[in-house]
Short mmCIF file of C-alpha atoms and ligand atoms in Angstrom, two decimals:
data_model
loop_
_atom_site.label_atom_id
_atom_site.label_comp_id
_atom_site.label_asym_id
_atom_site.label_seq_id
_atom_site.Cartn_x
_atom_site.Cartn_y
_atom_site.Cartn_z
CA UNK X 1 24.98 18.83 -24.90
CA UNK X 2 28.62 18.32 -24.64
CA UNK X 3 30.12 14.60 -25.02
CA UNK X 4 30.78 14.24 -21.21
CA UNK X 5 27.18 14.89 -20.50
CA UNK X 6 25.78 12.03 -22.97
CA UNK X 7 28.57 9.43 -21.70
CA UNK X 8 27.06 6.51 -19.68
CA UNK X 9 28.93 7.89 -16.18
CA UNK X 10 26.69 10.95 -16.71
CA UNK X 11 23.70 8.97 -16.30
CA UNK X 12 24.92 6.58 -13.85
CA UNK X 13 23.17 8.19 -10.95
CA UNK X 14 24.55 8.84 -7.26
CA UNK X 15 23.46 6.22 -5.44
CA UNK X 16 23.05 7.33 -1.53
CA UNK X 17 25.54 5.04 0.77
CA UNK X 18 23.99 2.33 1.83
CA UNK X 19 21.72 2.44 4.56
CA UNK X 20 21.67 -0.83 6.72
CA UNK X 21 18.15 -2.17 7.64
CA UNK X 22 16.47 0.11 10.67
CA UNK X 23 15.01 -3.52 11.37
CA UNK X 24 18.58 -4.54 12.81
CA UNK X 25 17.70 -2.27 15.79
CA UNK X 26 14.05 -2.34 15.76
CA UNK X 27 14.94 -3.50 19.54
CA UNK X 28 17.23 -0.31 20.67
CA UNK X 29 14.76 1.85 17.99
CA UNK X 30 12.00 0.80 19.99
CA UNK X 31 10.08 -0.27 16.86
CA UNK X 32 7.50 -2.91 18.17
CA UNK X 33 7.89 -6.60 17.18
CA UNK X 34 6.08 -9.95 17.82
CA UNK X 35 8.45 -12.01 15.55
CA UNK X 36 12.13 -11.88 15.28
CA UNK X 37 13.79 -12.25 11.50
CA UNK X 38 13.39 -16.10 11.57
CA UNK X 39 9.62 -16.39 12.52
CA UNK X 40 10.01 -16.68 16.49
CA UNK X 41 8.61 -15.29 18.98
CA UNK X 42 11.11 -12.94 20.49
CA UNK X 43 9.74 -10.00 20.38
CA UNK X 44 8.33 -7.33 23.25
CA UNK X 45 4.93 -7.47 21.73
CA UNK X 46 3.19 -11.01 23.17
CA UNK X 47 1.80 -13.05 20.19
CA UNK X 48 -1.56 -12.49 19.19
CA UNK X 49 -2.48 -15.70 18.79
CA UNK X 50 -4.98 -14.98 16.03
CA UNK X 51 -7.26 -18.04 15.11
CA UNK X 52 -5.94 -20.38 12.88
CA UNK X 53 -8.23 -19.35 9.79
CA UNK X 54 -7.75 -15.45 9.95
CA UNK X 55 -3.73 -16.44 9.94
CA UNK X 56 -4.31 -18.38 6.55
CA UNK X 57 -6.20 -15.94 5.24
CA UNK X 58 -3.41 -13.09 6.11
CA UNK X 59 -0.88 -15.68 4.71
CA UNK X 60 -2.49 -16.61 1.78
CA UNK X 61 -3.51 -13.00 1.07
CA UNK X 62 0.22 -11.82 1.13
CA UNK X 63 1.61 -14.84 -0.99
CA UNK X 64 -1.46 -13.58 -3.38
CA UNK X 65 0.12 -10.01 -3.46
CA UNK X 66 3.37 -11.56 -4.11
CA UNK X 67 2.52 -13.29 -6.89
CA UNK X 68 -0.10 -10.56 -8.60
CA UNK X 69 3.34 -8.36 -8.34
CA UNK X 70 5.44 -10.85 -10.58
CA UNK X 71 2.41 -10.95 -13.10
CA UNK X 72 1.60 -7.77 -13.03
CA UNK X 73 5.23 -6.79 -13.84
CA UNK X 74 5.64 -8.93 -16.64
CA UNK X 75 2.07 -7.87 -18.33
CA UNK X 76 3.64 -4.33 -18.29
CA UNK X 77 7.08 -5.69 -19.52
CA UNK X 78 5.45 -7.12 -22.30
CA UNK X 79 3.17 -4.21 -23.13
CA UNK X 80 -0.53 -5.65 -22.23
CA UNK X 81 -0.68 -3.65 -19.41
CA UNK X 82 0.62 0.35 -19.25
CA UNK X 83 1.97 0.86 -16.07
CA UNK X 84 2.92 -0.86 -12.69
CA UNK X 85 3.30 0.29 -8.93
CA UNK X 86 5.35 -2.89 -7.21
CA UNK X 87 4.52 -3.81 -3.40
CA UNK X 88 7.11 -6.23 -3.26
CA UNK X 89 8.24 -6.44 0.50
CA UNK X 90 5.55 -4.37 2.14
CA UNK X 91 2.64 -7.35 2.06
CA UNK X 92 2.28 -7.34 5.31
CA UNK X 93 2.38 -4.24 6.02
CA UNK X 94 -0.82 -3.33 4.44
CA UNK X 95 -2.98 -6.74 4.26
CA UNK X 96 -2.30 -7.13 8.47
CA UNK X 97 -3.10 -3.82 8.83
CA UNK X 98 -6.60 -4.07 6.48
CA UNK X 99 -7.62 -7.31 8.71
CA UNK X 100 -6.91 -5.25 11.92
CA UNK X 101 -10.14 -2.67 10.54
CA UNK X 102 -13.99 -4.34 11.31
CA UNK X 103 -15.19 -4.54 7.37
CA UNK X 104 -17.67 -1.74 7.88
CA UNK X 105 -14.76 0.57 8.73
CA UNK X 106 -13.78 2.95 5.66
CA UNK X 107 -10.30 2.49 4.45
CA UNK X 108 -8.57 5.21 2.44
CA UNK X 109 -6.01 4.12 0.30
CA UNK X 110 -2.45 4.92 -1.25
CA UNK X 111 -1.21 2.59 -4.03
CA UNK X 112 0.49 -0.28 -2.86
CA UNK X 113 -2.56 -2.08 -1.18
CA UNK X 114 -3.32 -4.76 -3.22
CA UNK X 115 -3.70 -6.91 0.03
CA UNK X 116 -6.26 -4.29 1.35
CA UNK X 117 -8.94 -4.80 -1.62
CA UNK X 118 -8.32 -9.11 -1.46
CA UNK X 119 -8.91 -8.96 2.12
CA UNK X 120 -12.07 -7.18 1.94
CA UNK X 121 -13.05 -9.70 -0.98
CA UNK X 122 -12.24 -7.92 -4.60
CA UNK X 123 -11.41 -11.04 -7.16
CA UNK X 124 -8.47 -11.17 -9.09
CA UNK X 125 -10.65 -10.51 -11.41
CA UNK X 126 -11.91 -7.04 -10.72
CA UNK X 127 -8.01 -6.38 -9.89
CA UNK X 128 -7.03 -7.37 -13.21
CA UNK X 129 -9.72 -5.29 -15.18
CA UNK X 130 -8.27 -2.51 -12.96
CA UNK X 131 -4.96 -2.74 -14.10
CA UNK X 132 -6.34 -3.52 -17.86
CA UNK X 133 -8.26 -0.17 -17.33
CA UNK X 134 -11.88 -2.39 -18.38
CA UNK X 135 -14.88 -0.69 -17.68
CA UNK X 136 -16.87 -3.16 -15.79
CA UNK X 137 -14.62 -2.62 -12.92
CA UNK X 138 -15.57 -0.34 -10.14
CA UNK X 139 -13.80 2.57 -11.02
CA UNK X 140 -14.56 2.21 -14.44
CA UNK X 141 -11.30 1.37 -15.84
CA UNK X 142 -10.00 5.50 -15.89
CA UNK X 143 -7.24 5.37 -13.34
CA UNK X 144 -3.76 4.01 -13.26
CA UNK X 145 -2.92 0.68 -12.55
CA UNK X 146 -2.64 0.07 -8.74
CA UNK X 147 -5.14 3.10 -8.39
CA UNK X 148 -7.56 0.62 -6.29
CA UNK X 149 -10.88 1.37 -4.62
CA UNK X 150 -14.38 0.18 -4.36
CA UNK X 151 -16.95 2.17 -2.50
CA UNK X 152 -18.85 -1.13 -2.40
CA UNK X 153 -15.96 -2.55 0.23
CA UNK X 154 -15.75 0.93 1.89
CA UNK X 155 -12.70 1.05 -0.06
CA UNK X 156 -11.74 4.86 -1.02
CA UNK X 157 -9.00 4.64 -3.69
CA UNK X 158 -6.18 7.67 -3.31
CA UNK X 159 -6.17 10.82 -5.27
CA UNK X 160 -2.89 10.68 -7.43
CA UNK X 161 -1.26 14.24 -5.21
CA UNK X 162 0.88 12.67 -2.64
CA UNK X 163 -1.17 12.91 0.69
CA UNK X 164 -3.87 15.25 -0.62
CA UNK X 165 -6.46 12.65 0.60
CA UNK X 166 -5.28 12.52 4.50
CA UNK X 167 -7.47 15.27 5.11
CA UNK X 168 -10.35 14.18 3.64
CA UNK X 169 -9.81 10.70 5.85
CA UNK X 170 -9.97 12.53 8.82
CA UNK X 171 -12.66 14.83 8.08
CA UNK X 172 -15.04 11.68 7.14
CA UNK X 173 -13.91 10.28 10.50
CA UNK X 174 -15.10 13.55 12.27
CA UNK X 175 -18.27 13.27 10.58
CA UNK X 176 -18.91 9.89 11.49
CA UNK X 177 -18.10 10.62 15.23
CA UNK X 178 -20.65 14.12 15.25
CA UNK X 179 -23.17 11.21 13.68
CA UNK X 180 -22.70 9.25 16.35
CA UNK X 181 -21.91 6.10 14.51
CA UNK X 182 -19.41 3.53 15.25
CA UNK X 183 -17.54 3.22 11.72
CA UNK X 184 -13.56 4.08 12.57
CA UNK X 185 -11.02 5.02 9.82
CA UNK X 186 -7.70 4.07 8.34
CA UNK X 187 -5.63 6.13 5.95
CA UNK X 188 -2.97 4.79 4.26
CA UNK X 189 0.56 7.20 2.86
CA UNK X 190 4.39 6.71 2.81
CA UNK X 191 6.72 8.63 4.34
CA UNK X 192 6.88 11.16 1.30
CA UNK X 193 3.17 12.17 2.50
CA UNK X 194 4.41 13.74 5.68
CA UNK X 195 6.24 16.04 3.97
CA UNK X 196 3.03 18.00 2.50
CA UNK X 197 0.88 20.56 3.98
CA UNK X 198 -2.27 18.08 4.18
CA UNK X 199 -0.36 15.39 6.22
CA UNK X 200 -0.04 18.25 8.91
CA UNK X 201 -3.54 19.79 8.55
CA UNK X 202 -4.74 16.29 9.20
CA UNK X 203 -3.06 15.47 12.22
CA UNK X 204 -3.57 19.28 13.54
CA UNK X 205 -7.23 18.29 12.87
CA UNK X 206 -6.69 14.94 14.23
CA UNK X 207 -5.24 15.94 17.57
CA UNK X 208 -8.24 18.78 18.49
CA UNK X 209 -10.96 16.58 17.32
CA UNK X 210 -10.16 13.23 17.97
CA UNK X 211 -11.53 11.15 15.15
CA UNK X 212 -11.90 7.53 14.98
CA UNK X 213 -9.00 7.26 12.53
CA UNK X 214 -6.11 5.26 12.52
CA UNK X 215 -3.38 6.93 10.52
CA UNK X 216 -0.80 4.04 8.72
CA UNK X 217 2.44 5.88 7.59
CA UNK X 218 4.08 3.35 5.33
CA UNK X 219 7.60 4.05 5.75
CA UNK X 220 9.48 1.86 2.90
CA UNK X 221 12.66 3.83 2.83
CA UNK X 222 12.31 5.87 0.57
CA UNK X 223 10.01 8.45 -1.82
CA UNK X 224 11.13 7.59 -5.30
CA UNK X 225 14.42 8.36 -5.14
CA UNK X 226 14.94 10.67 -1.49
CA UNK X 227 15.72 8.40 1.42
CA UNK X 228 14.43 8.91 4.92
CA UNK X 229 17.50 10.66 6.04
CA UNK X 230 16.09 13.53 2.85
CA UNK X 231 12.43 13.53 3.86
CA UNK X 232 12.97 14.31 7.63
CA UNK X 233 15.41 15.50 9.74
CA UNK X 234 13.13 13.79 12.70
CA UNK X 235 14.36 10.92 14.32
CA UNK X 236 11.41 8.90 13.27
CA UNK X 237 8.11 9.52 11.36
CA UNK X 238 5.89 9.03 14.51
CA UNK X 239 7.12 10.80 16.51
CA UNK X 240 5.44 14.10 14.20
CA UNK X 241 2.25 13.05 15.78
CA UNK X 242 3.44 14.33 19.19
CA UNK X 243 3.59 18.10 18.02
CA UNK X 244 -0.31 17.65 17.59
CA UNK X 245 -1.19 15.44 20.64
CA UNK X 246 -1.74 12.11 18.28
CA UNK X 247 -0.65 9.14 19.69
CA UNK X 248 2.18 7.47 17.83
CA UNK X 249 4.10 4.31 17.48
CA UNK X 250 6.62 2.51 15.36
CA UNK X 251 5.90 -1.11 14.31
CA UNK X 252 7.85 -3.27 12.38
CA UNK X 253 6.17 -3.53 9.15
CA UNK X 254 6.99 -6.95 7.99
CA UNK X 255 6.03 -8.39 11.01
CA UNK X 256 2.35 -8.78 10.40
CA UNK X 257 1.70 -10.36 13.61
CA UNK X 258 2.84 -6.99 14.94
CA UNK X 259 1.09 -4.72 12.59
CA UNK X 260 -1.84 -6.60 13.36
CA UNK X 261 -1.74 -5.97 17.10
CA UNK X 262 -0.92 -2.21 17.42
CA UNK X 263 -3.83 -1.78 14.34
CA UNK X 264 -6.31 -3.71 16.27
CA UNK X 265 -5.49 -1.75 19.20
CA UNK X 266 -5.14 1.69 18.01
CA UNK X 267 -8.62 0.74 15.99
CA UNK X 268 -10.54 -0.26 19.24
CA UNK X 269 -9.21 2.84 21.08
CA UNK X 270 -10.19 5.27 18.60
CA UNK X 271 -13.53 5.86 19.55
CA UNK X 272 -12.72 6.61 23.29
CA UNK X 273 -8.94 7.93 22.61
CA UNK X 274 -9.08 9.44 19.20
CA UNK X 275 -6.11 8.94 16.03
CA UNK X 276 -2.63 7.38 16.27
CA UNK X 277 -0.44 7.45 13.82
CA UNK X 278 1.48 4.05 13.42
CA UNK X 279 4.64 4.06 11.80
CA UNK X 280 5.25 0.87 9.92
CA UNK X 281 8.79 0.64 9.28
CA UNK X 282 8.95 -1.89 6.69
CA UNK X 283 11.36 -1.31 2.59
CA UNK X 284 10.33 -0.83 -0.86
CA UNK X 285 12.25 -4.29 -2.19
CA UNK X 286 11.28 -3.39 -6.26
CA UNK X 287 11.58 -0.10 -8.02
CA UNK X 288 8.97 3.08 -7.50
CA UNK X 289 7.26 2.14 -10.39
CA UNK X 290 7.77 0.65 -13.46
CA UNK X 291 9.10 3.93 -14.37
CA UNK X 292 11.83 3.76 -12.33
CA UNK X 293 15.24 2.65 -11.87
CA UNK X 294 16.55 2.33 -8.46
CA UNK X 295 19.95 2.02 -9.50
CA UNK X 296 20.54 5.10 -10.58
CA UNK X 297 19.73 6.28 -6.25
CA UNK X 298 20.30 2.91 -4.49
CA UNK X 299 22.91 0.24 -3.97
CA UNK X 300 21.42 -3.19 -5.15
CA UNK X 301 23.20 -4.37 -1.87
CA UNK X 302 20.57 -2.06 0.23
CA UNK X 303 17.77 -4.05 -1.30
CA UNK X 304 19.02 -6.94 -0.33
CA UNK X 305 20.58 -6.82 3.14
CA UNK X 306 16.37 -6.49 4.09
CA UNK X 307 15.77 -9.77 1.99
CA UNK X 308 16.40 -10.93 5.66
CA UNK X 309 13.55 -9.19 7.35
CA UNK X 310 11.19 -10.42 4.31
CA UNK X 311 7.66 -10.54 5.43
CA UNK X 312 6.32 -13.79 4.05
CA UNK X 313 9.10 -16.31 4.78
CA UNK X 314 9.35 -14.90 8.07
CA UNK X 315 5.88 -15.33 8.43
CA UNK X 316 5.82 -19.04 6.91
CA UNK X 317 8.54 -19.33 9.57
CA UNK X 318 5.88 -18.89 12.09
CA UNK X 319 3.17 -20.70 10.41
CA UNK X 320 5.18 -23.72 9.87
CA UNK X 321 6.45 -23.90 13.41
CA UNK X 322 2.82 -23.96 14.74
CA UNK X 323 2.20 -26.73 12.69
CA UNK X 324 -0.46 -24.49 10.66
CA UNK X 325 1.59 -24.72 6.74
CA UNK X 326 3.90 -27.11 5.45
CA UNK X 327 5.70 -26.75 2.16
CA UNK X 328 3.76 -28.90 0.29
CA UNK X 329 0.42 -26.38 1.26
CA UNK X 330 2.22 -23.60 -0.18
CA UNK X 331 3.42 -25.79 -3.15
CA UNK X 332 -0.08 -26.53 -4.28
CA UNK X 333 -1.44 -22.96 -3.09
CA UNK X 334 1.28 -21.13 -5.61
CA UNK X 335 0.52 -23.46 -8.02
CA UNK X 336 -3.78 -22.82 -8.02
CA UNK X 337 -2.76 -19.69 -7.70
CA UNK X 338 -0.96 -19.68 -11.06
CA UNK X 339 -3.95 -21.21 -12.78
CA UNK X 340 -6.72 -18.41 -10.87
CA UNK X 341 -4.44 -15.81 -12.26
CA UNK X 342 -4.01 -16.99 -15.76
CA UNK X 343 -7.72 -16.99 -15.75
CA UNK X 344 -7.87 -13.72 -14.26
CA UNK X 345 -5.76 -12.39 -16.89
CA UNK X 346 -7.51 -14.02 -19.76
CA UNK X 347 -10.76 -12.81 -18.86
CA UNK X 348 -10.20 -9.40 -17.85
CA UNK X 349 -8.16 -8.45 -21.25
CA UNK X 350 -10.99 -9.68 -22.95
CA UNK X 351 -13.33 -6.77 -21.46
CA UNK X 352 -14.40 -4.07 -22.84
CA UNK X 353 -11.81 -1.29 -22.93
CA UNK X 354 -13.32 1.92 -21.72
CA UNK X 355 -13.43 4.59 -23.89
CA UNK X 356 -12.11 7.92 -24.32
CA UNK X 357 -14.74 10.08 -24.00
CA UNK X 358 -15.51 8.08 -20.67
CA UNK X 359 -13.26 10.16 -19.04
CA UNK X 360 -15.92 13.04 -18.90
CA UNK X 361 -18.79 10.98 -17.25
CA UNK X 362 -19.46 11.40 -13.62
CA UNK X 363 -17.65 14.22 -13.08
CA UNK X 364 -20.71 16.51 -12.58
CA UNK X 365 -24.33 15.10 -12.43
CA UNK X 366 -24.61 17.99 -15.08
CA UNK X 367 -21.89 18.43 -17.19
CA UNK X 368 -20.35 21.87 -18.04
CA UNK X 369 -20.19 23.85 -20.96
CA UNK X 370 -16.42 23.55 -20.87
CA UNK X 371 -16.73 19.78 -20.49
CA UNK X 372 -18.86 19.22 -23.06
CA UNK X 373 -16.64 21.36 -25.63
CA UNK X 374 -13.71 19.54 -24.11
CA UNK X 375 -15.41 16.21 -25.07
CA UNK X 376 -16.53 17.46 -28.67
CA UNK X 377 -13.24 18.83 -29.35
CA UNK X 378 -11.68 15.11 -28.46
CA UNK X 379 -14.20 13.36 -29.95
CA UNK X 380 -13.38 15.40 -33.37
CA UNK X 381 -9.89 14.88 -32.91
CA UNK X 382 -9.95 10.96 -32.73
CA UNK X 383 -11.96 10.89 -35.73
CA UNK X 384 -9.69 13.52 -37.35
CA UNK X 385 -6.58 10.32 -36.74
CA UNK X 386 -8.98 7.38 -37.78
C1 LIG I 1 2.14 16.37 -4.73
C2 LIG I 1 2.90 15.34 -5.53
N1 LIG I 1 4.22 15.48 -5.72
C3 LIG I 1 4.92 14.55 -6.42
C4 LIG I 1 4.27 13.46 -6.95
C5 LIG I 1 5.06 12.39 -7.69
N2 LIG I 1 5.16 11.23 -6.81
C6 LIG I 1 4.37 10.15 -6.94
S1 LIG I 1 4.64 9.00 -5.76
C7 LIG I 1 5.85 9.94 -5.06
C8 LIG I 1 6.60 9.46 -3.86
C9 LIG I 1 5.70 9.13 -2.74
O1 LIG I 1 6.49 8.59 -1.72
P1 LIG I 1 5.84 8.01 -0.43
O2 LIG I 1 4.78 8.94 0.07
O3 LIG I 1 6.93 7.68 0.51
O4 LIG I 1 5.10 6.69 -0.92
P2 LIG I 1 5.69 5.43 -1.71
O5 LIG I 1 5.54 5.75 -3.19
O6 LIG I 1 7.10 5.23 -1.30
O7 LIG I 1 4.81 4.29 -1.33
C10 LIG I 1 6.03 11.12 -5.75
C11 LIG I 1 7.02 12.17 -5.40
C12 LIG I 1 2.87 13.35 -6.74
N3 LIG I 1 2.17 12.31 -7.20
N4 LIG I 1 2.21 14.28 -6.00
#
């Protein structure tokens, strides 16, 4: 490699031009909103004037993400933990969304959902031994970090290939429909998802059969490092439902008043009406993942032109003025909070660690030949280093 290759400039990146917040004409964009950027009601969505306790839980649940997302990133900082996805920004997104579904409803995931498995009742605790990769937890502690699911919540955590799952979402929705039951669906991707062949076999799918699914595009900005403006040359992301007759919106994604709504809706509908594909047009405020550097795609001034549209003061904004938070509630919440999670922490790094050769249970109820060499052959090898 010559010098000018290895000097710093080289690996400066290209970050895109900066790309002002779509949220600035969520209005003219038609993007639906309940609450404008300070908490009010001002949007052309009527409020949904949720009861008091669900609105503290969806609160609370958020400021919960928030603060699992500061921890989390400085347990993988410092080594205890191997790897981080952030969801910095997009907590309402997903946790209004998750309260929209009934709790029998299935949920498929992606990976920044924290907010889905607390608001169907996972403890920080089974998070925690998730990210620690323990064995007691659900999934048995052999996925990534952020990888959540729980089959007990009807909680079906993503496959790893972008989108690959969308399918399989909609096809469990069919089934439930030819059974006759009254379970409905939501599948969660970004907007890198639509992109792949599955995101359009699903919603080809989708629009003949008319499942009971609502599908919840998570459109933060960007995939990795391509912005919106590389992923599609489509005006928006919802609009790709009308080629296959799936009804399609765009919702402001930190408004989680608004989420709420157009979920709720699209959710009750299903049965009668089939999918729609929401569009929740909300911004990725951290890094990919804790492999990443932004700066090397995105101006640091991007990031924080949306600080404005933040989901959670907005929504304390809202709270406050109904008279339904104060300061000193969220004082004392953050700091109990603090205290659950260092327990949290504590006792799910002092689990057991699963093991290596764990990785070849439950694949088959009978394992292979191949497997079973495949585990002998590791097996030999980590005694081979001891
Ligand atoms: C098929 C496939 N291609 C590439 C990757 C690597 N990869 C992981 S996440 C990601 C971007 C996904 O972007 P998006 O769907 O917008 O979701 P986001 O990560 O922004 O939430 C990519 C390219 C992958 N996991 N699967």
């Amino acid at each position: 490699m010559s010098s000018k290759d290895t000097s710093p400039a080289a690996f400066a990146g290209n970050p895109r031009p900066i790309v002002r917040p779509v949220l600035d004409r969520a209005r003219e964009l038609g993007i639906r909103q309940v609450l404008d950027a300070d908490g009010a009601l001002a949007g052309d969505l009527p409020d949904p004037d949720l009861p008091r306790e669900t609105l503290l839980k969806m609160y609370r649940t958020m400021l919960t993400v928030s603060a699992i997302d500061a921890r989390g990133w400085k347990l993988q900082r410092s080594g205890r933990i191997d790897f981080w996805i952030p969801s910095r920004g997009q907590e309402g997104s997903h946790t209004a969304s998750t309260m929209a579904m009934e709790p029998s409803d299935w949920i498929f995931m992606a990976s920044r959902e924290p907010g889905t498995m607390l608001a169907r009742g996972a403890t920080l605790l089974q998070l925690f031994a998730q990210f620690f990769g323990r064995a007691e937890e659900p999934l048995k502690g052999r996925r990534l970090p952020l990888l959540l699911g729980d089959r007990s919540l009807n909680i079906v955590p993503c496959m790893t290939i972008v989108g690959s799952y969308i399918p399989h979402a909609a096809g469990a929705a069919w089934a439930a429909k030819i059974k006759g039951d009254d379970t409905r669906f939501i599948v969660y991707f970004g907007d890198g998802a639509t992109s792949r062949g599955e995101f359009h076999s699903a919603m080809n799918f989708a629009g003949i059969h008319k499942p009971p699914i609502v599908f919840l595009c998570q459109n933060n900005g960007w995939a990795v490092s391509t912005p919106n403006d590389r992923q599609t040359a489509s005006a928006t992301f919802a609009e790709k439902g009308d080629a296959y007759g799936v009804r399609n919106l765009r919702v402001d994604g930190n408004d989680p008043l608004a989420v709420y709504s157009v979920t709720r809706k699209a959710r009750d509908e299903a049965r009668e009406l089939g999918p729609t594909l929401i569009e929740t047009v909300t911004y990725r405020l951290g890094p990919h993942t804790s492999s990443d550097n932004p700066d090397l795609y995105r101006r640091s001034e991007e990031a924080e032109a949306w600080r404005r549209w933040d989901p959670i003061p907005r929504f304390r904004k809202y709270l406050e003025r109904r008279g339904i938070w104060t300061a000193q509630e969220e004082q004392q919440f953050l700091a109990a909070l603090e205290l659950q999670l260092d327990q949290a922490v504590h006792a799910a790094e002092a689990m057991r660690q699963t093991a290596p050769a764990e990785m070849f249970d439950d694949v088959f109820a009978q394992p292979t030949r191949l497997l079973q060499e495949q585990r002998a052959q590791m097996l030999a090898d980590l005694a081979g280093e001891a």
